[in-house]
């Protein structure tokens, strides 16, 4: 396995007081300052919770979340109904579930910055939806509603805040409105024991005190309308708090949190000063003092036995010594012991975790369990290094350190003297007791609208819980306390220094097909390599390639023998398609020791999130179709990232990826056509300067194909078309919507492939997006389509002659259709690349 390091974003160390504890994300040990510990102490005294609800990663109001977490000191969580799988990605080629993994971790990075926690439902972001009726028909409404009820019952918020308005269906993304509608409905259901009663074996009913809608001038249509509106039902909160201990305002922290959504291009500049946020009361009693918690007991007196704890913590805050935080240890341990006696298990668990974090910080207690490898398979062995050090003057005894899943005791009865490092090592056999670490929501195949998660207690968790841990049982100032740490992998990088990675349990072997879609344009065989990677030493087995009916694969199998852990071997199969059109899936299968392995290892490695290792079903779409093409050498300018160049190579084109900075007339002149990738004019600065050269290329006889760009979000995006063309936000989200061919005799529909409406069947997720809605007469619209109940959208595919060449603008979602192996999309794209070649063919004839 090739290992690539990840960089832990430094904000975690700056905002240690604000971060949610663990939540499954592997990070370097937190090292809070005395000022940050003081903020933690103040938060111990607040027993109130806020649940913020919306639909996607990046929908949340990070300013509000940071305000409640850091100014109010409330336990604050964001419930994102989806993981954002249906969005786009401006930092790489990952889409669908891989993008969902990226955006999940971006949310965790955001919460670690602004101080919130993160929750989800099983709803799958299937793409843009125009109405909640459509959304809730594709999602399993009852299951998603149940997941929202589950989130309320387990998080137990006093206050729920919706990001969107539940009363305006059809005015915004259907997912947005649905999130608010489900939140409003779940508000009552969570307290009803007859609803979703199967959940009650794990939790209790819960009734929040208030529910708000986080409104703003945007929902009123303009700032002027908002200023004139009746605000008697609105709570106004100034969220512009300045934190002297950090030298930052709440709005600056919010911007740093918002900027973690890098795959969506949400880099944000911080602001300072007063900043008002408004909350419209939906349920409960209206506060009279702009405090959403007014009248709600948020002190320790809300729990039986809490008064004594409050007395201790009040004194701790009042007498805290910033120069010697460890003086607080005896009183902290008394408070911890009292918390363990609480009958209220909800607040007992929450405050125990908070106290563990603070006690670890004030003692300078460093506890680590480090494996000598970043991954292991069942039956293998690892070396485990234990390190413990007490950097306070208080008495600390390590009673024992135990591998949690196996009960192996690896250290016992060790006094931890001031600043004296204790280390020990042991060799562990990785038994079946060790827990799988892959993304739990991807382990079983779901549906278009839902992930499949059978374990009720896993539903909503942001990531797979870290269960491969070591529990350190300690005695601190005479009080027993147990602190659990995940087993991690750590190594030294010559440039980055100390680098942490997750320790993962992986299958014995994985396989990989290089291409996820393989097009057979002729009835000829292709050599298809399968790469087999052993994740343990001395692996032996058999690899075969499962095929669709009517296809043949030779040989039937290969014997596999791989000596070294992490070593790869390639096995080449000859795949022959049937004579006629056909499509299906090729799936490698490795058999060893009576077990079958069908997963592929996919690594996601970006600097702003932890390294992700996913084991997903390994298959490639194979398509046999008669497809003709003209031209050969294609230039491709990447935009936000897509797999279209690889897909074009599948049908025989030679594709060169062009760096926009290197564009010259001489470079362009060698290409039969040039394709501009999705959102290139939005995200590639050089495009504006190079567009005149691209248009000159067209004027001299070239073909330029520009794929979709967004309108509005990046300002006044200029795509530099040769004639007037205005982008809109028009889109057709129903992939099964009727496609009407407006220009039936145009070469785009006839050369070199004859297209019909049948070629628009089997499209995935959507037809297209951000279609032009105004264009000059020089353009010919080729297709017309629309979603149900809407007017015709004719701007999905426009072509214009310009000089001796042709300019094409298309909002059709080729970046989704080609990787999905949609045959009609391939034929249409081949026709676009072949435009103008018919005349050349006629001349030659």
Tab-separated table of N, CA, C and O in Angstrom, residues 541-636:
chain	number	residue	atom	x	y	z
A	541	UNK	N	-3.775	-17.055	-3.602
A	541	UNK	CA	-5.185	-17.162	-3.937
A	541	UNK	C	-5.385	-17.254	-5.438
A	541	UNK	O	-4.442	-17.563	-6.188
A	542	UNK	N	-6.585	-16.981	-5.882
A	542	UNK	CA	-6.947	-17.042	-7.293
A	542	UNK	C	-7.731	-15.793	-7.655
A	542	UNK	O	-8.605	-15.369	-6.893
A	543	UNK	N	-7.410	-15.190	-8.810
A	543	UNK	CA	-8.148	-14.026	-9.273
A	543	UNK	C	-8.881	-14.388	-10.564
A	543	UNK	O	-8.344	-15.076	-11.428
A	544	UNK	N	-10.112	-13.923	-10.652
A	544	UNK	CA	-10.917	-14.128	-11.866
A	544	UNK	C	-11.683	-12.849	-12.158
A	544	UNK	O	-11.737	-11.933	-11.329
A	545	UNK	N	-12.268	-12.789	-13.334
A	545	UNK	CA	-12.960	-11.584	-13.776
A	545	UNK	C	-14.383	-11.956	-14.179
A	545	UNK	O	-14.607	-12.585	-15.216
A	546	UNK	N	-15.354	-11.600	-13.338
A	546	UNK	CA	-16.758	-11.875	-13.647
A	546	UNK	C	-17.231	-10.935	-14.750
A	546	UNK	O	-16.859	-9.759	-14.776
A	547	UNK	N	-18.071	-11.445	-15.641
A	547	UNK	CA	-18.428	-10.731	-16.872
A	547	UNK	C	-19.938	-10.753	-17.082
A	547	UNK	O	-20.654	-11.574	-16.517
A	548	UNK	N	-20.429	-9.855	-17.960
A	548	UNK	CA	-21.849	-9.902	-18.312
A	548	UNK	C	-22.138	-11.086	-19.243
A	548	UNK	O	-21.233	-11.628	-19.895
A	549	UNK	N	-23.383	-11.459	-19.313
A	549	UNK	CA	-23.792	-12.535	-20.218
A	549	UNK	C	-23.491	-12.133	-21.658
A	549	UNK	O	-23.719	-10.996	-22.074
A	550	UNK	N	-22.959	-13.075	-22.420
A	550	UNK	CA	-22.651	-12.819	-23.820
A	550	UNK	C	-21.234	-12.368	-24.068
A	550	UNK	O	-20.787	-12.323	-25.219
A	551	UNK	N	-20.508	-12.021	-23.029
A	551	UNK	CA	-19.109	-11.610	-23.148
A	551	UNK	C	-18.228	-12.800	-22.785
A	551	UNK	O	-18.662	-13.718	-22.086
A	552	UNK	N	-16.989	-12.789	-23.263
A	552	UNK	CA	-16.051	-13.852	-22.912
A	552	UNK	C	-14.796	-13.259	-22.295
A	552	UNK	O	-14.370	-12.150	-22.643
A	553	UNK	N	-14.215	-14.021	-21.366
A	553	UNK	CA	-12.997	-13.606	-20.669
A	553	UNK	C	-12.014	-14.757	-20.706
A	553	UNK	O	-12.365	-15.902	-20.426
A	554	UNK	N	-10.780	-14.434	-21.050
A	554	UNK	CA	-9.738	-15.451	-21.113
A	554	UNK	C	-8.454	-14.898	-20.510
A	554	UNK	O	-8.099	-13.743	-20.770
A	555	UNK	N	-7.754	-15.696	-19.682
A	555	UNK	CA	-8.122	-17.027	-19.191
A	555	UNK	C	-9.225	-16.932	-18.142
A	555	UNK	O	-9.596	-15.836	-17.716
A	556	UNK	N	-9.704	-18.050	-17.684
A	556	UNK	CA	-10.769	-18.060	-16.687
A	556	UNK	C	-10.276	-17.540	-15.344
A	556	UNK	O	-11.029	-16.912	-14.598
A	557	UNK	N	-8.985	-17.760	-15.031
A	557	UNK	CA	-8.455	-17.300	-13.748
A	557	UNK	C	-6.935	-17.330	-13.791
A	557	UNK	O	-6.326	-17.909	-14.700
A	558	UNK	N	-6.327	-16.712	-12.795
A	558	UNK	CA	-4.883	-16.759	-12.570
A	558	UNK	C	-4.633	-17.148	-11.117
A	558	UNK	O	-5.384	-16.751	-10.213
A	559	UNK	N	-3.559	-17.893	-10.887
A	559	UNK	CA	-3.090	-18.114	-9.525
A	559	UNK	C	-2.336	-16.873	-9.065
A	559	UNK	O	-1.589	-16.256	-9.839
A	560	UNK	N	-2.533	-16.503	-7.817
A	560	UNK	CA	-1.899	-15.317	-7.248
A	560	UNK	C	-0.978	-15.733	-6.117
A	560	UNK	O	-1.397	-16.466	-5.207
A	561	UNK	N	0.249	-15.268	-6.160
A	561	UNK	CA	1.193	-15.498	-5.078
A	561	UNK	C	2.002	-14.215	-4.886
A	561	UNK	O	2.754	-13.807	-5.779
A	562	UNK	N	1.815	-13.563	-3.736
A	562	UNK	CA	2.474	-12.286	-3.465
A	562	UNK	C	3.187	-12.403	-2.118
A	562	UNK	O	2.567	-12.693	-1.091
A	563	UNK	N	4.491	-12.181	-2.134
A	563	UNK	CA	5.307	-12.425	-0.948
A	563	UNK	C	5.228	-11.311	0.083
A	563	UNK	O	5.222	-11.576	1.286
A	564	UNK	N	5.169	-10.069	-0.370
A	564	UNK	CA	5.349	-8.949	0.553
A	564	UNK	C	4.058	-8.164	0.776
A	564	UNK	O	3.270	-7.940	-0.158
A	565	UNK	N	3.873	-7.721	1.983
A	565	UNK	CA	2.760	-6.849	2.326
A	565	UNK	C	2.866	-5.546	1.540
A	565	UNK	O	3.921	-4.927	1.479
A	566	UNK	N	1.778	-5.146	0.898
A	566	UNK	CA	1.761	-3.925	0.098
A	566	UNK	C	2.211	-4.100	-1.332
A	566	UNK	O	2.152	-3.171	-2.124
A	567	UNK	N	2.641	-5.319	-1.687
A	567	UNK	CA	3.109	-5.560	-3.055
A	567	UNK	C	1.926	-5.745	-4.006
A	567	UNK	O	0.879	-6.277	-3.635
A	568	UNK	N	2.102	-5.294	-5.248
A	568	UNK	CA	1.073	-5.406	-6.271
A	568	UNK	C	1.538	-6.314	-7.403
A	568	UNK	O	2.729	-6.355	-7.712
A	569	UNK	N	0.583	-7.006	-8.019
A	569	UNK	CA	0.852	-7.754	-9.237
A	569	UNK	C	-0.297	-7.528	-10.206
A	569	UNK	O	-1.452	-7.408	-9.802
A	570	UNK	N	0.070	-7.484	-11.483
A	570	UNK	CA	-0.928	-7.230	-12.527
A	570	UNK	C	-1.208	-8.507	-13.308
A	570	UNK	O	-0.288	-9.245	-13.663
A	571	UNK	N	-2.487	-8.751	-13.569
A	571	UNK	CA	-2.933	-9.919	-14.326
A	571	UNK	C	-3.811	-9.425	-15.467
A	571	UNK	O	-4.778	-8.680	-15.243
A	572	UNK	N	-3.448	-9.820	-16.691
A	572	UNK	CA	-4.125	-9.290	-17.875
A	572	UNK	C	-5.098	-10.326	-18.423
A	572	UNK	O	-4.707	-11.449	-18.777
A	573	UNK	N	-6.357	-9.929	-18.514
A	573	UNK	CA	-7.403	-10.760	-19.089
A	573	UNK	C	-7.772	-10.225	-20.469
A	573	UNK	O	-7.715	-9.017	-20.713
A	574	UNK	N	-8.123	-11.134	-21.356
A	574	UNK	CA	-8.619	-10.741	-22.670
A	574	UNK	C	-10.143	-10.780	-22.628
A	574	UNK	O	-10.739	-11.833	-22.366
A	575	UNK	N	-10.749	-9.631	-22.879
A	575	UNK	CA	-12.208	-9.519	-22.824
A	575	UNK	C	-12.735	-9.286	-24.235
A	575	UNK	O	-12.280	-8.370	-24.939
A	576	UNK	N	-13.682	-10.111	-24.635
A	576	UNK	CA	-14.260	-10.020	-25.973
A	576	UNK	C	-15.755	-9.723	-25.863
A	576	UNK	O	-16.487	-10.453	-25.179
A	577	UNK	N	-16.209	-8.648	-26.519
A	577	UNK	CA	-17.633	-8.302	-26.433
A	577	UNK	C	-18.443	-9.107	-27.430
A	577	UNK	O	-17.887	-9.712	-28.362
A	578	UNK	N	-19.771	-9.108	-27.294
A	578	UNK	CA	-20.608	-9.714	-28.332
A	578	UNK	C	-20.628	-8.831	-29.576
A	578	UNK	O	-20.148	-7.695	-29.562
A	579	UNK	N	-21.184	-9.351	-30.640
A	579	UNK	CA	-21.198	-8.604	-31.899
A	579	UNK	C	-22.109	-7.392	-31.829
A	579	UNK	O	-21.806	-6.324	-32.394
A	580	UNK	N	-23.242	-7.514	-31.136
A	580	UNK	CA	-24.197	-6.413	-31.063
A	580	UNK	C	-24.030	-5.571	-29.819
A	580	UNK	O	-23.188	-5.842	-28.952
A	581	UNK	N	-24.856	-4.520	-29.726
A	581	UNK	CA	-24.797	-3.637	-28.569
A	581	UNK	C	-25.078	-4.409	-27.290
A	581	UNK	O	-25.987	-5.247	-27.221
A	582	UNK	N	-24.288	-4.123	-26.268
A	582	UNK	CA	-24.440	-4.802	-24.990
A	582	UNK	C	-23.704	-4.004	-23.926
A	582	UNK	O	-22.731	-3.299	-24.221
A	583	UNK	N	-24.170	-4.094	-22.700
A	583	UNK	CA	-23.453	-3.446	-21.611
A	583	UNK	C	-23.705	-4.183	-20.314
A	583	UNK	O	-24.682	-4.926	-20.166
A	584	UNK	N	-22.784	-4.002	-19.382
A	584	UNK	CA	-22.868	-4.676	-18.091
A	584	UNK	C	-21.653	-4.319	-17.266
A	584	UNK	O	-20.984	-3.314	-17.518
A	585	UNK	N	-21.340	-5.146	-16.267
A	585	UNK	CA	-20.234	-4.867	-15.361
A	585	UNK	C	-19.189	-5.973	-15.394
A	585	UNK	O	-19.519	-7.156	-15.448
A	586	UNK	N	-17.916	-5.553	-15.388
A	586	UNK	CA	-16.803	-6.463	-15.131
A	586	UNK	C	-16.429	-6.323	-13.663
A	586	UNK	O	-16.295	-5.200	-13.158
A	587	UNK	N	-16.252	-7.450	-12.973
A	587	UNK	CA	-15.954	-7.404	-11.544
A	587	UNK	C	-14.843	-8.386	-11.204
A	587	UNK	O	-15.040	-9.604	-11.296
A	588	UNK	N	-13.667	-7.907	-10.799
A	588	UNK	CA	-12.621	-8.819	-10.328
A	588	UNK	C	-13.046	-9.492	-9.025
A	588	UNK	O	-13.726	-8.899	-8.183
A	589	UNK	N	-12.623	-10.727	-8.877
A	589	UNK	CA	-12.935	-11.494	-7.677
A	589	UNK	C	-11.695	-12.295	-7.299
A	589	UNK	O	-11.151	-13.028	-8.117
A	590	UNK	N	-11.255	-12.127	-6.043
A	590	UNK	CA	-10.095	-12.861	-5.548
A	590	UNK	C	-10.574	-13.820	-4.467
A	590	UNK	O	-11.297	-13.424	-3.545
A	591	UNK	N	-10.183	-15.088	-4.601
A	591	UNK	CA	-10.586	-16.116	-3.643
A	591	UNK	C	-9.342	-16.652	-2.948
A	591	UNK	O	-8.344	-16.984	-3.604
A	592	UNK	N	-9.417	-16.722	-1.613
A	592	UNK	CA	-8.278	-17.233	-0.839
A	592	UNK	C	-8.790	-17.798	0.475
A	592	UNK	O	-9.566	-17.145	1.186
A	593	UNK	N	-8.372	-19.030	0.780
A	593	UNK	CA	-8.731	-19.630	2.054
A	593	UNK	C	-10.214	-19.707	2.297
A	593	UNK	O	-10.664	-19.546	3.438
A	594	UNK	N	-10.978	-19.921	1.242
A	594	UNK	CA	-12.428	-20.016	1.392
A	594	UNK	C	-13.137	-18.689	1.482
A	594	UNK	O	-14.367	-18.640	1.606
A	595	UNK	N	-12.396	-17.577	1.422
A	595	UNK	CA	-13.002	-16.247	1.467
A	595	UNK	C	-12.919	-15.585	0.098
A	595	UNK	O	-11.949	-15.807	-0.645
A	596	UNK	N	-13.924	-14.784	-0.210
A	596	UNK	CA	-13.966	-14.065	-1.478
A	596	UNK	C	-13.807	-12.570	-1.219
A	596	UNK	O	-14.477	-11.999	-0.348
A	597	UNK	N	-12.933	-11.936	-2.001
A	597	UNK	CA	-12.650	-10.507	-1.851
A	597	UNK	C	-13.004	-9.781	-3.151
A	597	UNK	O	-12.501	-10.149	-4.216
A	598	UNK	N	-13.860	-8.788	-3.038
A	598	UNK	CA	-14.328	-8.082	-4.245
A	598	UNK	C	-14.134	-6.580	-4.148
A	598	UNK	O	-14.629	-5.840	-4.993
A	599	UNK	N	-13.418	-6.113	-3.133
A	599	UNK	CA	-13.319	-4.669	-2.900
A	599	UNK	C	-12.042	-4.075	-3.494
A	599	UNK	O	-11.016	-4.739	-3.640
A	600	UNK	N	-12.150	-2.803	-3.804
A	600	UNK	CA	-11.027	-2.011	-4.301
A	600	UNK	C	-10.626	-1.006	-3.231
A	600	UNK	O	-11.475	-0.437	-2.542
A	601	UNK	N	-9.329	-0.792	-3.087
A	601	UNK	CA	-8.834	0.233	-2.177
A	601	UNK	C	-8.779	1.574	-2.912
A	601	UNK	O	-8.140	1.696	-3.958
A	602	UNK	N	-9.460	2.557	-2.359
A	602	UNK	CA	-9.418	3.918	-2.897
A	602	UNK	C	-8.915	4.831	-1.786
A	602	UNK	O	-9.467	4.858	-0.685
A	603	UNK	N	-7.883	5.575	-2.081
A	603	UNK	CA	-7.316	6.496	-1.095
A	603	UNK	C	-7.664	7.925	-1.497
A	603	UNK	O	-7.512	8.312	-2.651
A	604	UNK	N	-8.118	8.686	-0.526
A	604	UNK	CA	-8.412	10.109	-0.722
A	604	UNK	C	-7.443	10.888	0.149
A	604	UNK	O	-7.456	10.757	1.367
A	605	UNK	N	-6.607	11.680	-0.488
A	605	UNK	CA	-5.509	12.326	0.234
A	605	UNK	C	-5.449	13.802	-0.121
A	605	UNK	O	-4.963	14.178	-1.182
A	606	UNK	N	-5.990	14.628	0.757
A	606	UNK	CA	-5.900	16.082	0.616
A	606	UNK	C	-5.371	16.656	1.920
A	606	UNK	O	-5.606	16.112	3.003
A	607	UNK	N	-4.682	17.782	1.812
A	607	UNK	CA	-3.993	18.338	2.985
A	607	UNK	C	-4.953	18.781	4.075
A	607	UNK	O	-4.588	18.800	5.253
A	608	UNK	N	-6.190	19.139	3.723
A	608	UNK	CA	-7.083	19.740	4.723
A	608	UNK	C	-7.945	18.724	5.459
A	608	UNK	O	-8.696	19.094	6.356
A	609	UNK	N	-7.854	17.438	5.090
A	609	UNK	CA	-8.605	16.392	5.781
A	609	UNK	C	-7.680	15.202	6.018
A	609	UNK	O	-6.670	15.052	5.343
A	610	UNK	N	-8.022	14.334	6.971
A	610	UNK	CA	-7.188	13.147	7.187
A	610	UNK	C	-7.201	12.215	5.979
A	610	UNK	O	-8.159	12.197	5.199
A	611	UNK	N	-6.140	11.452	5.841
A	611	UNK	CA	-6.058	10.428	4.801
A	611	UNK	C	-7.237	9.466	4.943
A	611	UNK	O	-7.533	8.984	6.029
A	612	UNK	N	-7.922	9.201	3.841
A	612	UNK	CA	-9.072	8.298	3.844
A	612	UNK	C	-8.753	7.063	3.005
A	612	UNK	O	-8.360	7.181	1.843
A	613	UNK	N	-8.931	5.886	3.593
A	613	UNK	CA	-8.754	4.626	2.875
A	613	UNK	C	-10.106	3.923	2.830
A	613	UNK	O	-10.642	3.546	3.877
A	614	UNK	N	-10.633	3.764	1.653
A	614	UNK	CA	-11.963	3.187	1.477
A	614	UNK	C	-11.863	1.884	0.709
A	614	UNK	O	-11.101	1.779	-0.263
A	615	UNK	N	-12.642	0.910	1.119
A	615	UNK	CA	-12.734	-0.343	0.381
A	615	UNK	C	-14.154	-0.442	-0.167
A	615	UNK	O	-15.114	-0.653	0.574
A	616	UNK	N	-14.257	-0.246	-1.490
A	616	UNK	CA	-15.550	-0.171	-2.143
A	616	UNK	C	-15.668	-1.254	-3.210
A	616	UNK	O	-14.655	-1.772	-3.697
A	617	UNK	N	-16.891	-1.609	-3.588
A	617	UNK	CA	-17.068	-2.612	-4.640
A	617	UNK	C	-16.278	-2.237	-5.889
A	617	UNK	O	-16.286	-1.090	-6.329
A	618	UNK	N	-15.583	-3.232	-6.434
A	618	UNK	CA	-14.678	-3.008	-7.560
A	618	UNK	C	-15.330	-3.509	-8.843
A	618	UNK	O	-15.490	-4.720	-9.031
A	619	UNK	N	-15.720	-2.595	-9.697
A	619	UNK	CA	-16.308	-3.000	-10.963
A	619	UNK	C	-16.133	-1.897	-11.991
A	619	UNK	O	-15.899	-0.733	-11.649
A	620	UNK	N	-16.229	-2.300	-13.237
A	620	UNK	CA	-16.141	-1.355	-14.341
A	620	UNK	C	-17.324	-1.590	-15.272
A	620	UNK	O	-17.711	-2.734	-15.528
A	621	UNK	N	-17.887	-0.505	-15.754
A	621	UNK	CA	-18.971	-0.598	-16.725
A	621	UNK	C	-18.363	-0.868	-18.089
A	621	UNK	O	-17.465	-0.152	-18.541
A	622	UNK	N	-18.803	-1.943	-18.753
A	622	UNK	CA	-18.339	-2.244	-20.106
A	622	UNK	C	-19.501	-2.039	-21.066
A	622	UNK	O	-20.631	-2.464	-20.795
A	623	UNK	N	-19.217	-1.357	-22.154
A	623	UNK	CA	-20.257	-1.000	-23.117
A	623	UNK	C	-19.782	-1.348	-24.516
A	623	UNK	O	-18.720	-0.902	-24.945
A	624	UNK	N	-20.553	-2.157	-25.184
A	624	UNK	CA	-20.299	-2.459	-26.592
A	624	UNK	C	-21.287	-1.657	-27.424
A	624	UNK	O	-22.501	-1.819	-27.306
A	625	UNK	N	-20.782	-0.736	-28.216
A	625	UNK	CA	-21.642	0.013	-29.104
A	625	UNK	C	-20.867	0.389	-30.344
A	625	UNK	O	-19.646	0.576	-30.303
A	626	UNK	N	-21.564	0.470	-31.431
A	626	UNK	CA	-20.949	0.926	-32.675
A	626	UNK	C	-20.916	2.441	-32.634
A	626	UNK	O	-21.948	3.111	-32.707
A	627	UNK	N	-19.735	2.990	-32.475
A	627	UNK	CA	-19.591	4.437	-32.390
A	627	UNK	C	-18.539	4.884	-33.392
A	627	UNK	O	-17.440	4.334	-33.461
A	628	UNK	N	-18.904	5.862	-34.176
A	628	UNK	CA	-17.981	6.412	-35.172
A	628	UNK	C	-17.449	7.733	-34.662
A	628	UNK	O	-18.088	8.425	-33.864
A	629	UNK	N	-16.252	8.106	-35.122
A	629	UNK	CA	-15.675	9.387	-34.722
A	629	UNK	C	-14.796	9.907	-35.842
A	629	UNK	O	-14.290	9.145	-36.669
A	630	UNK	N	-14.641	11.194	-35.879
A	630	UNK	CA	-13.720	11.844	-36.808
A	630	UNK	C	-12.762	12.709	-36.009
A	630	UNK	O	-13.112	13.245	-34.962
A	631	UNK	N	-11.567	12.861	-36.543
A	631	UNK	CA	-10.535	13.546	-35.774
A	631	UNK	C	-9.875	12.567	-34.821
A	631	UNK	O	-10.355	11.451	-34.603
A	632	UNK	N	-8.773	12.996	-34.245
A	632	UNK	CA	-8.025	12.086	-33.389
A	632	UNK	C	-7.438	12.774	-32.165
A	632	UNK	O	-7.578	12.280	-31.053
A	633	UNK	N	-6.817	13.930	-32.359
A	633	UNK	CA	-6.024	14.548	-31.298
A	633	UNK	C	-6.831	15.672	-30.652
A	633	UNK	O	-7.165	16.672	-31.292
A	634	UNK	N	-7.162	15.496	-29.368
A	634	UNK	CA	-8.035	16.420	-28.653
A	634	UNK	C	-7.251	17.104	-27.541
A	634	UNK	O	-6.526	16.448	-26.780
A	635	UNK	N	-7.407	18.403	-27.430
A	635	UNK	CA	-6.851	19.148	-26.305
A	635	UNK	C	-7.926	19.339	-25.243
A	635	UNK	O	-9.086	19.621	-25.566
A	636	UNK	N	-7.553	19.180	-23.979
A	636	UNK	CA	-8.534	19.293	-22.898
A	636	UNK	C	-7.993	20.236	-21.829
A	636	UNK	O	-6.897	20.028	-21.291
